[in-house]
């Protein structure tokens, strides 16, 4: 899509919008639609990566290293037709990605790329150096967070974000579907060294059934807990799969330095 900053992000704008939008190198669809488990009432989630200016990285210019824009104002739920856009500086993105953050890893594997430059394509090609077994632990932690909220705990313990789902199914089926998804994806990542997006057919059908309320709360809890156990076993077995133990920080750092230098030369017209 062509992002209309004034129309699509009119509700909320936080962070360094000018730098993010002028220096964007990659923008990828994330969220339920990217995973293939939307049931038709989701907003469009976009995540981007941009390069900061020399003044920000080498000088003393005050800045933040991200930007968030939304169609809806803060505190309001997004719905069909709305856009949620978050952009990270390359340095922040790489810190998150090398730590195994499941949300940002979608940028490396997502099938729907809305905008990219040659540097953005290089970033996605760097995935084997960025992703390591660290990610398994992060997927496990994110699964636990979603499962806790499905059970009514965590930050949503007093005011569920989707009370209509709780009323209809007895629990928040979206939290349940994402907990299940995280478990299945974490196992896939450990075993194959990459993520399939949208989800593999069998995994997607299972998550869609969960989100549609085809399981009772007790059944959902048992199924997710079983997948969680499988993921924990995969994470705990260092001989399983082909992922490197740690990210290749030399390769990641080399790309980050070169990307900034190349981008700055292009922006100033120098060689």
PDB file of C-alpha atoms in Angstrom:
ATOM      1  CA  UNK A   1       0.000   0.000   0.000  1.00  0.00           C
ATOM      2  CA  UNK A   2       0.956   3.622  -0.422  1.00  0.00           C
ATOM      3  CA  UNK A   3       1.082   5.049   3.077  1.00  0.00           C
ATOM      4  CA  UNK A   4      -0.806   8.332   3.418  1.00  0.00           C
ATOM      5  CA  UNK A   5       0.709   9.826   6.561  1.00  0.00           C
ATOM      6  CA  UNK A   6      -1.998  12.446   7.009  1.00  0.00           C
ATOM      7  CA  UNK A   7      -4.956  10.121   6.426  1.00  0.00           C
ATOM      8  CA  UNK A   8      -3.744   6.713   7.587  1.00  0.00           C
ATOM      9  CA  UNK A   9      -1.874   7.942  10.672  1.00  0.00           C
ATOM     10  CA  UNK A  10      -4.092  10.813  11.727  1.00  0.00           C
ATOM     11  CA  UNK A  11      -4.981   9.507  15.186  1.00  0.00           C
ATOM     12  CA  UNK A  12      -1.592   9.133  16.857  1.00  0.00           C
ATOM     13  CA  UNK A  13       1.917  10.256  15.974  1.00  0.00           C
ATOM     14  CA  UNK A  14       4.727   9.624  18.469  1.00  0.00           C
ATOM     15  CA  UNK A  15       8.464   9.706  17.873  1.00  0.00           C
ATOM     16  CA  UNK A  16      10.699  10.871  15.059  1.00  0.00           C
ATOM     17  CA  UNK A  17       8.239  10.902  12.168  1.00  0.00           C
ATOM     18  CA  UNK A  18      10.295  13.107   9.863  1.00  0.00           C
ATOM     19  CA  UNK A  19      13.452  10.997  10.034  1.00  0.00           C
ATOM     20  CA  UNK A  20      11.616   7.674   9.925  1.00  0.00           C
ATOM     21  CA  UNK A  21       9.526   8.412   6.870  1.00  0.00           C
ATOM     22  CA  UNK A  22      12.264  10.185   4.899  1.00  0.00           C
ATOM     23  CA  UNK A  23      14.875   7.476   5.508  1.00  0.00           C
ATOM     24  CA  UNK A  24      12.810   4.297   5.410  1.00  0.00           C
ATOM     25  CA  UNK A  25      14.563   1.324   3.798  1.00  0.00           C
ATOM     26  CA  UNK A  26      12.004  -1.417   4.448  1.00  0.00           C
ATOM     27  CA  UNK A  27       8.300  -1.701   5.285  1.00  0.00           C
ATOM     28  CA  UNK A  28       6.644  -5.094   5.829  1.00  0.00           C
ATOM     29  CA  UNK A  29       3.172  -6.204   6.826  1.00  0.00           C
ATOM     30  CA  UNK A  30       3.069  -7.784  10.294  1.00  0.00           C
ATOM     31  CA  UNK A  31       0.227  -8.801  12.633  1.00  0.00           C
ATOM     32  CA  UNK A  32      -2.625 -11.253  12.099  1.00  0.00           C
ATOM     33  CA  UNK A  33      -2.907 -10.605   8.366  1.00  0.00           C
ATOM     34  CA  UNK A  34       0.768 -11.400   7.835  1.00  0.00           C
ATOM     35  CA  UNK A  35       0.436 -14.655   9.745  1.00  0.00           C
ATOM     36  CA  UNK A  36      -2.664 -15.609   7.772  1.00  0.00           C
ATOM     37  CA  UNK A  37      -4.927 -15.835  10.811  1.00  0.00           C
ATOM     38  CA  UNK A  38      -7.109 -12.788  10.301  1.00  0.00           C
ATOM     39  CA  UNK A  39     -10.845 -13.410  10.522  1.00  0.00           C
ATOM     40  CA  UNK A  40     -11.718 -10.291   8.571  1.00  0.00           C
ATOM     41  CA  UNK A  41     -11.968  -7.740  11.351  1.00  0.00           C
ATOM     42  CA  UNK A  42      -8.302  -6.843  11.805  1.00  0.00           C
ATOM     43  CA  UNK A  43      -6.486  -3.622  11.098  1.00  0.00           C
ATOM     44  CA  UNK A  44      -3.364  -3.427   8.947  1.00  0.00           C
ATOM     45  CA  UNK A  45      -0.126  -3.609  10.934  1.00  0.00           C
ATOM     46  CA  UNK A  46       3.020  -2.308   9.264  1.00  0.00           C
ATOM     47  CA  UNK A  47       6.579  -2.333  10.581  1.00  0.00           C
ATOM     48  CA  UNK A  48       9.395  -0.352   8.993  1.00  0.00           C
ATOM     49  CA  UNK A  49      13.143   0.112   9.366  1.00  0.00           C
ATOM     50  CA  UNK A  50      14.861   3.421   8.738  1.00  0.00           C
ATOM     51  CA  UNK A  51      18.331   4.938   8.971  1.00  0.00           C
ATOM     52  CA  UNK A  52      19.127   7.764  11.325  1.00  0.00           C
ATOM     53  CA  UNK A  53      20.995  10.873  10.225  1.00  0.00           C
ATOM     54  CA  UNK A  54      24.711  11.540  10.847  1.00  0.00           C
ATOM     55  CA  UNK A  55      23.745  14.320  13.266  1.00  0.00           C
ATOM     56  CA  UNK A  56      21.754  11.838  15.322  1.00  0.00           C
ATOM     57  CA  UNK A  57      24.334   9.060  15.417  1.00  0.00           C
ATOM     58  CA  UNK A  58      27.596  11.003  15.320  1.00  0.00           C
ATOM     59  CA  UNK A  59      26.561  14.365  16.686  1.00  0.00           C
ATOM     60  CA  UNK A  60      24.534  15.558  19.646  1.00  0.00           C
ATOM     61  CA  UNK A  61      21.171  16.073  17.957  1.00  0.00           C
ATOM     62  CA  UNK A  62      18.396  15.014  20.321  1.00  0.00           C
ATOM     63  CA  UNK A  63      16.342  12.181  18.889  1.00  0.00           C
ATOM     64  CA  UNK A  64      14.387   9.034  19.579  1.00  0.00           C
ATOM     65  CA  UNK A  65      15.002   5.824  17.675  1.00  0.00           C
ATOM     66  CA  UNK A  66      11.469   4.921  16.683  1.00  0.00           C
ATOM     67  CA  UNK A  67       8.194   6.280  15.371  1.00  0.00           C
ATOM     68  CA  UNK A  68       4.613   5.092  15.972  1.00  0.00           C
ATOM     69  CA  UNK A  69       1.607   6.252  13.983  1.00  0.00           C
ATOM     70  CA  UNK A  70      -2.000   5.041  14.095  1.00  0.00           C
ATOM     71  CA  UNK A  71      -5.309   5.777  12.461  1.00  0.00           C
ATOM     72  CA  UNK A  72      -6.975   5.646  15.863  1.00  0.00           C
ATOM     73  CA  UNK A  73      -5.993   7.801  18.843  1.00  0.00           C
ATOM     74  CA  UNK A  74      -4.162   6.369  21.823  1.00  0.00           C
ATOM     75  CA  UNK A  75      -6.366   4.039  23.858  1.00  0.00           C
ATOM     76  CA  UNK A  76      -8.824   3.403  21.027  1.00  0.00           C
ATOM     77  CA  UNK A  77      -8.985  -0.040  19.451  1.00  0.00           C
ATOM     78  CA  UNK A  78      -8.073  -0.363  15.797  1.00  0.00           C
ATOM     79  CA  UNK A  79     -10.447  -2.089  13.413  1.00  0.00           C
ATOM     80  CA  UNK A  80     -10.935  -2.907   9.727  1.00  0.00           C
ATOM     81  CA  UNK A  81      -9.512  -0.184   7.526  1.00  0.00           C
ATOM     82  CA  UNK A  82      -7.268   1.211  10.259  1.00  0.00           C
ATOM     83  CA  UNK A  83      -3.479   1.264  10.053  1.00  0.00           C
ATOM     84  CA  UNK A  84      -0.952   0.768  12.838  1.00  0.00           C
ATOM     85  CA  UNK A  85       2.565   1.736  11.758  1.00  0.00           C
ATOM     86  CA  UNK A  86       5.745   1.393  13.764  1.00  0.00           C
ATOM     87  CA  UNK A  87       9.220   2.226  12.475  1.00  0.00           C
ATOM     88  CA  UNK A  88      12.512   1.391  14.180  1.00  0.00           C
ATOM     89  CA  UNK A  89      15.917   2.807  13.473  1.00  0.00           C
ATOM     90  CA  UNK A  90      18.195   0.171  11.993  1.00  0.00           C
ATOM     91  CA  UNK A  91      20.261   0.075  15.181  1.00  0.00           C
ATOM     92  CA  UNK A  92      17.220  -0.502  17.379  1.00  0.00           C
ATOM     93  CA  UNK A  93      15.746  -3.030  14.960  1.00  0.00           C
ATOM     94  CA  UNK A  94      18.969  -5.036  14.926  1.00  0.00           C
ATOM     95  CA  UNK A  95      19.180  -5.019  18.714  1.00  0.00           C
ATOM     96  CA  UNK A  96      15.642  -6.389  18.910  1.00  0.00           C
ATOM     97  CA  UNK A  97      16.120  -8.887  16.095  1.00  0.00           C
ATOM     98  CA  UNK A  98      19.399 -10.313  17.395  1.00  0.00           C
ATOM     99  CA  UNK A  99      17.735 -10.809  20.775  1.00  0.00           C
ATOM    100  CA  UNK A 100      15.100 -12.955  19.010  1.00  0.00           C
ATOM    101  CA  UNK A 101      12.096 -10.645  19.398  1.00  0.00           C
ATOM    102  CA  UNK A 102       9.261 -12.552  17.649  1.00  0.00           C
ATOM    103  CA  UNK A 103       7.434  -9.417  16.507  1.00  0.00           C
ATOM    104  CA  UNK A 104      10.341  -7.839  14.665  1.00  0.00           C
ATOM    105  CA  UNK A 105      11.474 -11.139  13.131  1.00  0.00           C
ATOM    106  CA  UNK A 106       8.356 -10.995  10.956  1.00  0.00           C
ATOM    107  CA  UNK A 107      10.050  -8.142   9.079  1.00  0.00           C
ATOM    108  CA  UNK A 108      12.766 -10.580   7.966  1.00  0.00           C
ATOM    109  CA  UNK A 109      10.403 -13.337   6.813  1.00  0.00           C
ATOM    110  CA  UNK A 110       7.083 -11.647   6.019  1.00  0.00           C
ATOM    111  CA  UNK A 111       5.763 -12.324   2.517  1.00  0.00           C
ATOM    112  CA  UNK A 112       4.051  -8.958   2.003  1.00  0.00           C
ATOM    113  CA  UNK A 113       6.681  -6.265   1.536  1.00  0.00           C
ATOM    114  CA  UNK A 114       5.075  -2.853   1.072  1.00  0.00           C
ATOM    115  CA  UNK A 115       8.278  -0.922   0.392  1.00  0.00           C
ATOM    116  CA  UNK A 116      11.951  -1.799   0.105  1.00  0.00           C
ATOM    117  CA  UNK A 117      15.274  -0.424  -1.063  1.00  0.00           C
ATOM    118  CA  UNK A 118      18.394  -2.436  -1.924  1.00  0.00           C
ATOM    119  CA  UNK A 119      19.522  -1.980   1.678  1.00  0.00           C
ATOM    120  CA  UNK A 120      16.177  -3.319   2.859  1.00  0.00           C
ATOM    121  CA  UNK A 121      16.626  -6.373   0.672  1.00  0.00           C
ATOM    122  CA  UNK A 122      20.114  -6.869   2.083  1.00  0.00           C
ATOM    123  CA  UNK A 123      18.717  -6.660   5.601  1.00  0.00           C
ATOM    124  CA  UNK A 124      16.248  -9.458   4.917  1.00  0.00           C
ATOM    125  CA  UNK A 125      18.984 -11.543   3.303  1.00  0.00           C
ATOM    126  CA  UNK A 126      21.019 -11.148   6.516  1.00  0.00           C
ATOM    127  CA  UNK A 127      18.461 -13.183   8.489  1.00  0.00           C
ATOM    128  CA  UNK A 128      20.713 -16.275   8.876  1.00  0.00           C
ATOM    129  CA  UNK A 129      23.299 -14.111  10.655  1.00  0.00           C
ATOM    130  CA  UNK A 130      20.715 -12.285  12.779  1.00  0.00           C
ATOM    131  CA  UNK A 131      18.544 -15.152  14.001  1.00  0.00           C
ATOM    132  CA  UNK A 132      19.854 -17.597  16.581  1.00  0.00           C
ATOM    133  CA  UNK A 133      18.599 -19.984  19.232  1.00  0.00           C
ATOM    134  CA  UNK A 134      18.029 -16.948  21.431  1.00  0.00           C
ATOM    135  CA  UNK A 135      14.760 -16.575  19.543  1.00  0.00           C
ATOM    136  CA  UNK A 136      13.389 -19.821  20.960  1.00  0.00           C
ATOM    137  CA  UNK A 137      13.488 -18.417  24.471  1.00  0.00           C
ATOM    138  CA  UNK A 138      11.770 -15.222  23.327  1.00  0.00           C
ATOM    139  CA  UNK A 139       8.993 -17.123  21.554  1.00  0.00           C
ATOM    140  CA  UNK A 140       8.462 -19.093  24.746  1.00  0.00           C
ATOM    141  CA  UNK A 141       8.247 -15.903  26.798  1.00  0.00           C
ATOM    142  CA  UNK A 142       5.837 -14.239  24.388  1.00  0.00           C
ATOM    143  CA  UNK A 143       3.664 -17.375  24.360  1.00  0.00           C
ATOM    144  CA  UNK A 144       3.509 -17.278  28.161  1.00  0.00           C
ATOM    145  CA  UNK A 145       2.416 -13.640  28.054  1.00  0.00           C
ATOM    146  CA  UNK A 146      -0.422 -14.344  25.612  1.00  0.00           C
ATOM    147  CA  UNK A 147      -1.496 -17.433  27.558  1.00  0.00           C
ATOM    148  CA  UNK A 148      -1.590 -15.493  30.820  1.00  0.00           C
ATOM    149  CA  UNK A 149      -3.821 -12.861  29.250  1.00  0.00           C
ATOM    150  CA  UNK A 150      -6.060 -15.534  27.749  1.00  0.00           C
ATOM    151  CA  UNK A 151      -6.493 -16.852  31.277  1.00  0.00           C
ATOM    152  CA  UNK A 152      -7.422 -13.368  32.494  1.00  0.00           C
ATOM    153  CA  UNK A 153      -4.096 -12.458  34.078  1.00  0.00           C
ATOM    154  CA  UNK A 154      -1.349 -10.061  33.099  1.00  0.00           C
ATOM    155  CA  UNK A 155      -2.049  -6.513  32.032  1.00  0.00           C
ATOM    156  CA  UNK A 156      -5.538  -7.436  30.822  1.00  0.00           C
ATOM    157  CA  UNK A 157      -6.679  -8.977  34.122  1.00  0.00           C
ATOM    158  CA  UNK A 158      -9.194  -6.271  35.014  1.00  0.00           C
ATOM    159  CA  UNK A 159     -10.295  -4.929  31.646  1.00  0.00           C
ATOM    160  CA  UNK A 160     -10.043  -7.440  28.780  1.00  0.00           C
ATOM    161  CA  UNK A 161      -9.214  -5.710  25.518  1.00  0.00           C
ATOM    162  CA  UNK A 162     -11.819  -7.794  23.675  1.00  0.00           C
ATOM    163  CA  UNK A 163     -14.715  -8.338  26.116  1.00  0.00           C
ATOM    164  CA  UNK A 164     -17.026  -9.368  23.269  1.00  0.00           C
ATOM    165  CA  UNK A 165     -14.869 -12.457  22.682  1.00  0.00           C
ATOM    166  CA  UNK A 166     -14.927 -13.334  26.369  1.00  0.00           C
ATOM    167  CA  UNK A 167     -18.698 -12.977  26.413  1.00  0.00           C
ATOM    168  CA  UNK A 168     -19.135 -15.085  23.273  1.00  0.00           C
ATOM    169  CA  UNK A 169     -16.579 -17.844  23.897  1.00  0.00           C
ATOM    170  CA  UNK A 170     -15.724 -17.645  27.591  1.00  0.00           C
ATOM    171  CA  UNK A 171     -12.180 -16.477  26.889  1.00  0.00           C
ATOM    172  CA  UNK A 172     -10.282 -14.157  24.568  1.00  0.00           C
ATOM    173  CA  UNK A 173      -9.789 -16.346  21.519  1.00  0.00           C
ATOM    174  CA  UNK A 174      -7.406 -13.889  19.865  1.00  0.00           C
ATOM    175  CA  UNK A 175      -4.945 -14.168  22.741  1.00  0.00           C
ATOM    176  CA  UNK A 176      -5.349 -17.945  22.525  1.00  0.00           C
ATOM    177  CA  UNK A 177      -4.703 -18.036  18.775  1.00  0.00           C
ATOM    178  CA  UNK A 178      -1.567 -15.926  19.104  1.00  0.00           C
ATOM    179  CA  UNK A 179      -0.271 -18.040  21.987  1.00  0.00           C
ATOM    180  CA  UNK A 180      -0.752 -21.141  19.846  1.00  0.00           C
ATOM    181  CA  UNK A 181       0.832 -19.427  16.841  1.00  0.00           C
ATOM    182  CA  UNK A 182       3.906 -18.435  18.831  1.00  0.00           C
ATOM    183  CA  UNK A 183       4.397 -22.001  19.972  1.00  0.00           C
ATOM    184  CA  UNK A 184       4.072 -23.440  16.479  1.00  0.00           C
ATOM    185  CA  UNK A 185       6.329 -20.783  14.959  1.00  0.00           C
ATOM    186  CA  UNK A 186       8.945 -21.169  17.660  1.00  0.00           C
ATOM    187  CA  UNK A 187       9.147 -24.898  16.971  1.00  0.00           C
ATOM    188  CA  UNK A 188       9.366 -24.274  13.217  1.00  0.00           C
ATOM    189  CA  UNK A 189      12.146 -21.732  13.709  1.00  0.00           C
ATOM    190  CA  UNK A 190      14.195 -24.089  15.885  1.00  0.00           C
ATOM    191  CA  UNK A 191      13.713 -27.024  13.509  1.00  0.00           C
ATOM    192  CA  UNK A 192      14.106 -25.289  10.134  1.00  0.00           C
ATOM    193  CA  UNK A 193      16.008 -22.088  10.874  1.00  0.00           C
ATOM    194  CA  UNK A 194      13.314 -19.854   9.365  1.00  0.00           C
ATOM    195  CA  UNK A 195       9.640 -18.858   9.559  1.00  0.00           C
ATOM    196  CA  UNK A 196       6.981 -19.541   6.956  1.00  0.00           C
ATOM    197  CA  UNK A 197       4.651 -16.573   6.513  1.00  0.00           C
ATOM    198  CA  UNK A 198       1.745 -16.869   6.222  1.00  0.00           C
ATOM    199  CA  UNK A 199       1.737 -19.875   8.528  1.00  0.00           C
ATOM    200  CA  UNK A 200       2.020 -23.372   7.110  1.00  0.00           C
ATOM    201  CA  UNK A 201      -1.410 -24.683   6.115  1.00  0.00           C
ATOM    202  CA  UNK A 202      -1.939 -27.073   9.021  1.00  0.00           C
ATOM    203  CA  UNK A 203      -0.705 -24.539  11.578  1.00  0.00           C
ATOM    204  CA  UNK A 204      -2.842 -21.780  10.087  1.00  0.00           C
ATOM    205  CA  UNK A 205      -5.988 -23.923  10.130  1.00  0.00           C
ATOM    206  CA  UNK A 206      -5.367 -24.821  13.763  1.00  0.00           C
ATOM    207  CA  UNK A 207      -4.872 -21.179  14.772  1.00  0.00           C
ATOM    208  CA  UNK A 208      -7.933 -20.054  12.808  1.00  0.00           C
ATOM    209  CA  UNK A 209     -10.039 -22.708  14.515  1.00  0.00           C
ATOM    210  CA  UNK A 210      -8.759 -21.458  17.859  1.00  0.00           C
ATOM    211  CA  UNK A 211      -9.488 -17.851  16.999  1.00  0.00           C
ATOM    212  CA  UNK A 212     -12.961 -18.712  15.725  1.00  0.00           C
ATOM    213  CA  UNK A 213     -13.882 -20.247  19.075  1.00  0.00           C
ATOM    214  CA  UNK A 214     -14.065 -23.874  17.982  1.00  0.00           C
ATOM    215  CA  UNK A 215     -12.357 -24.926  21.216  1.00  0.00           C
ATOM    216  CA  UNK A 216     -13.695 -24.509  24.718  1.00  0.00           C
ATOM    217  CA  UNK A 217     -11.522 -22.596  27.132  1.00  0.00           C
ATOM    218  CA  UNK A 218     -10.368 -25.838  28.762  1.00  0.00           C
ATOM    219  CA  UNK A 219      -9.568 -27.396  25.380  1.00  0.00           C
ATOM    220  CA  UNK A 220      -7.694 -24.284  24.297  1.00  0.00           C
ATOM    221  CA  UNK A 221      -5.670 -24.256  27.498  1.00  0.00           C
ATOM    222  CA  UNK A 222      -4.712 -27.926  27.104  1.00  0.00           C
ATOM    223  CA  UNK A 223      -3.763 -27.550  23.439  1.00  0.00           C
ATOM    224  CA  UNK A 224      -1.643 -24.445  24.002  1.00  0.00           C
ATOM    225  CA  UNK A 225       0.003 -25.950  27.075  1.00  0.00           C
ATOM    226  CA  UNK A 226       0.916 -29.039  25.049  1.00  0.00           C
ATOM    227  CA  UNK A 227       2.478 -26.953  22.274  1.00  0.00           C
ATOM    228  CA  UNK A 228       4.273 -24.912  24.903  1.00  0.00           C
ATOM    229  CA  UNK A 229       5.791 -28.095  26.265  1.00  0.00           C
ATOM    230  CA  UNK A 230       6.935 -29.085  22.782  1.00  0.00           C
ATOM    231  CA  UNK A 231       8.548 -25.677  22.289  1.00  0.00           C
ATOM    232  CA  UNK A 232      10.258 -25.854  25.678  1.00  0.00           C
ATOM    233  CA  UNK A 233      11.681 -29.266  24.710  1.00  0.00           C
ATOM    234  CA  UNK A 234      12.953 -27.843  21.408  1.00  0.00           C
ATOM    235  CA  UNK A 235      14.542 -24.856  23.116  1.00  0.00           C
ATOM    236  CA  UNK A 236      16.170 -27.082  25.701  1.00  0.00           C
ATOM    237  CA  UNK A 237      17.774 -29.411  23.160  1.00  0.00           C
ATOM    238  CA  UNK A 238      20.944 -27.738  21.804  1.00  0.00           C
ATOM    239  CA  UNK A 239      21.390 -30.490  19.191  1.00  0.00           C
ATOM    240  CA  UNK A 240      18.008 -29.851  17.595  1.00  0.00           C
ATOM    241  CA  UNK A 241      17.847 -27.900  14.350  1.00  0.00           C
ATOM    242  CA  UNK A 242      20.516 -25.873  12.586  1.00  0.00           C
ATOM    243  CA  UNK A 243      20.182 -22.413  14.134  1.00  0.00           C
ATOM    244  CA  UNK A 244      23.417 -20.852  15.351  1.00  0.00           C
ATOM    245  CA  UNK A 245      23.751 -20.549  19.114  1.00  0.00           C
ATOM    246  CA  UNK A 246      24.330 -16.795  18.953  1.00  0.00           C
ATOM    247  CA  UNK A 247      23.861 -14.186  16.221  1.00  0.00           C
ATOM    248  CA  UNK A 248      26.834 -13.378  14.002  1.00  0.00           C
ATOM    249  CA  UNK A 249      27.437  -9.941  15.467  1.00  0.00           C
ATOM    250  CA  UNK A 250      30.469  -9.290  13.270  1.00  0.00           C
ATOM    251  CA  UNK A 251      28.338  -9.659  10.139  1.00  0.00           C
ATOM    252  CA  UNK A 252      25.472  -7.671  11.650  1.00  0.00           C
ATOM    253  CA  UNK A 253      27.738  -4.823  12.741  1.00  0.00           C
ATOM    254  CA  UNK A 254      29.496  -4.736   9.382  1.00  0.00           C
ATOM    255  CA  UNK A 255      26.159  -4.377   7.597  1.00  0.00           C
ATOM    256  CA  UNK A 256      24.955  -1.672   9.980  1.00  0.00           C
ATOM    257  CA  UNK A 257      28.083   0.433   9.477  1.00  0.00           C
ATOM    258  CA  UNK A 258      28.072   0.018   5.712  1.00  0.00           C
ATOM    259  CA  UNK A 259      24.331   0.692   5.429  1.00  0.00           C
ATOM    260  CA  UNK A 260      24.611   4.023   7.221  1.00  0.00           C
ATOM    261  CA  UNK A 261      27.660   5.100   5.246  1.00  0.00           C
ATOM    262  CA  UNK A 262      26.046   4.136   1.940  1.00  0.00           C
ATOM    263  CA  UNK A 263      22.751   5.810   2.786  1.00  0.00           C
ATOM    264  CA  UNK A 264      24.424   9.022   3.889  1.00  0.00           C
ATOM    265  CA  UNK A 265      26.522   9.166   0.716  1.00  0.00           C
ATOM    266  CA  UNK A 266      23.398   8.664  -1.386  1.00  0.00           C
ATOM    267  CA  UNK A 267      21.528  11.380   0.495  1.00  0.00           C
ATOM    268  CA  UNK A 268      24.340  13.906   0.040  1.00  0.00           C
ATOM    269  CA  UNK A 269      25.249  12.886  -3.490  1.00  0.00           C
ATOM    270  CA  UNK A 270      28.855  12.061  -2.557  1.00  0.00           C
ATOM    271  CA  UNK A 271      30.822   8.910  -3.288  1.00  0.00           C
TER     272      UNK A 271
END
